[in-house]
Amino acid sequence: MMRLGLGLAWVPAWIGLAPLRDGLVVELLREWRAEETAIHAIRLERRHTPSRVRSVLDGLQAAATEWRYLG
């Protein structure tokens, strides 16, 4: 909806960075940015991690690796 011009979104930079770089969205209220914070994924130690959980964790890791702050 944000990219269609139907409203505002407050999302982590690693989610909204690509549309911002591509000029699909504009940043408003830049001075209201929250400080950078860590994201932690916690799971019980299991012998076999379900593939859906592993997929989410791998996706989060890939997104965090690719993310570059615009400053």
C-alpha positions as a Python dict, from the first residue, in 0.01 Angstrom:
ca = {
    (1, 'M'): (0, 0, 0),
    (2, 'M'): (288, 233, 76),
    (3, 'R'): (437, 186, -270),
    (4, 'L'): (97, 247, -428),
    (5, 'G'): (75, 585, -256),
    (6, 'L'): (-206, 478, -25),
    (7, 'G'): (-41, 559, 305),
    (8, 'L'): (262, 569, 526),
    (9, 'A'): (473, 283, 656),
    (10, 'W'): (718, 261, 941),
    (11, 'V'): (940, -36, 863),
    (12, 'P'): (1292, -145, 949),
    (13, 'A'): (1548, -8, 704),
    (14, 'W'): (1642, -354, 577),
    (15, 'I'): (1283, -401, 460),
    (16, 'G'): (1227, -57, 309),
    (17, 'L'): (1574, 17, 178),
    (18, 'A'): (1540, -131, -172),
    (19, 'P'): (1221, 63, -259),
    (20, 'L'): (1385, 378, -119),
    (21, 'R'): (1700, 327, -328),
    (22, 'D'): (1489, 251, -638),
    (23, 'G'): (1294, 574, -595),
    (24, 'L'): (965, 391, -539),
    (25, 'V'): (911, 559, -201),
    (26, 'V'): (1035, 871, -26),
    (27, 'E'): (1150, 907, 332),
    (28, 'L'): (948, 1137, 555),
    (29, 'L'): (1034, 1249, 907),
    (30, 'R'): (1399, 1152, 873),
    (31, 'E'): (1475, 1318, 1207),
    (32, 'W'): (1243, 1067, 1376),
    (33, 'R'): (1455, 765, 1286),
    (34, 'A'): (1495, 515, 1565),
    (35, 'E'): (1841, 406, 1669),
    (36, 'E'): (1983, 92, 1513),
    (37, 'T'): (1895, -213, 1722),
    (38, 'A'): (1991, -577, 1703),
    (39, 'I'): (1752, -853, 1603),
    (40, 'H'): (1782, -1188, 1775),
    (41, 'A'): (1619, -1518, 1681),
    (42, 'I'): (1583, -1764, 1966),
    (43, 'R'): (1472, -2123, 1935),
    (44, 'L'): (1483, -2432, 2147),
    (45, 'E'): (1777, -2656, 2070),
    (46, 'R'): (1638, -2943, 1872),
    (47, 'R'): (1798, -3228, 1691),
    (48, 'H'): (1611, -3149, 1372),
    (49, 'T'): (1507, -2790, 1305),
    (50, 'P'): (1192, -2776, 1088),
    (51, 'S'): (1270, -2654, 736),
    (52, 'R'): (1024, -2364, 770),
    (53, 'V'): (1210, -2235, 1078),
    (54, 'R'): (1547, -2280, 909),
    (55, 'S'): (1412, -2095, 604),
    (56, 'V'): (1302, -1795, 814),
    (57, 'L'): (1633, -1782, 998),
    (58, 'D'): (1830, -1807, 672),
    (59, 'G'): (1617, -1530, 519),
    (60, 'L'): (1676, -1299, 815),
    (61, 'Q'): (2049, -1368, 802),
    (62, 'A'): (2063, -1297, 427),
    (63, 'A'): (1868, -972, 469),
    (64, 'A'): (2096, -858, 751),
    (65, 'T'): (2405, -940, 545),
    (66, 'E'): (2282, -743, 241),
    (67, 'W'): (2157, -440, 437),
    (68, 'R'): (2354, -118, 409),
    (69, 'Y'): (2243, 189, 604),
    (70, 'L'): (2191, 505, 397),
    (71, 'G'): (2290, 740, 680),
}
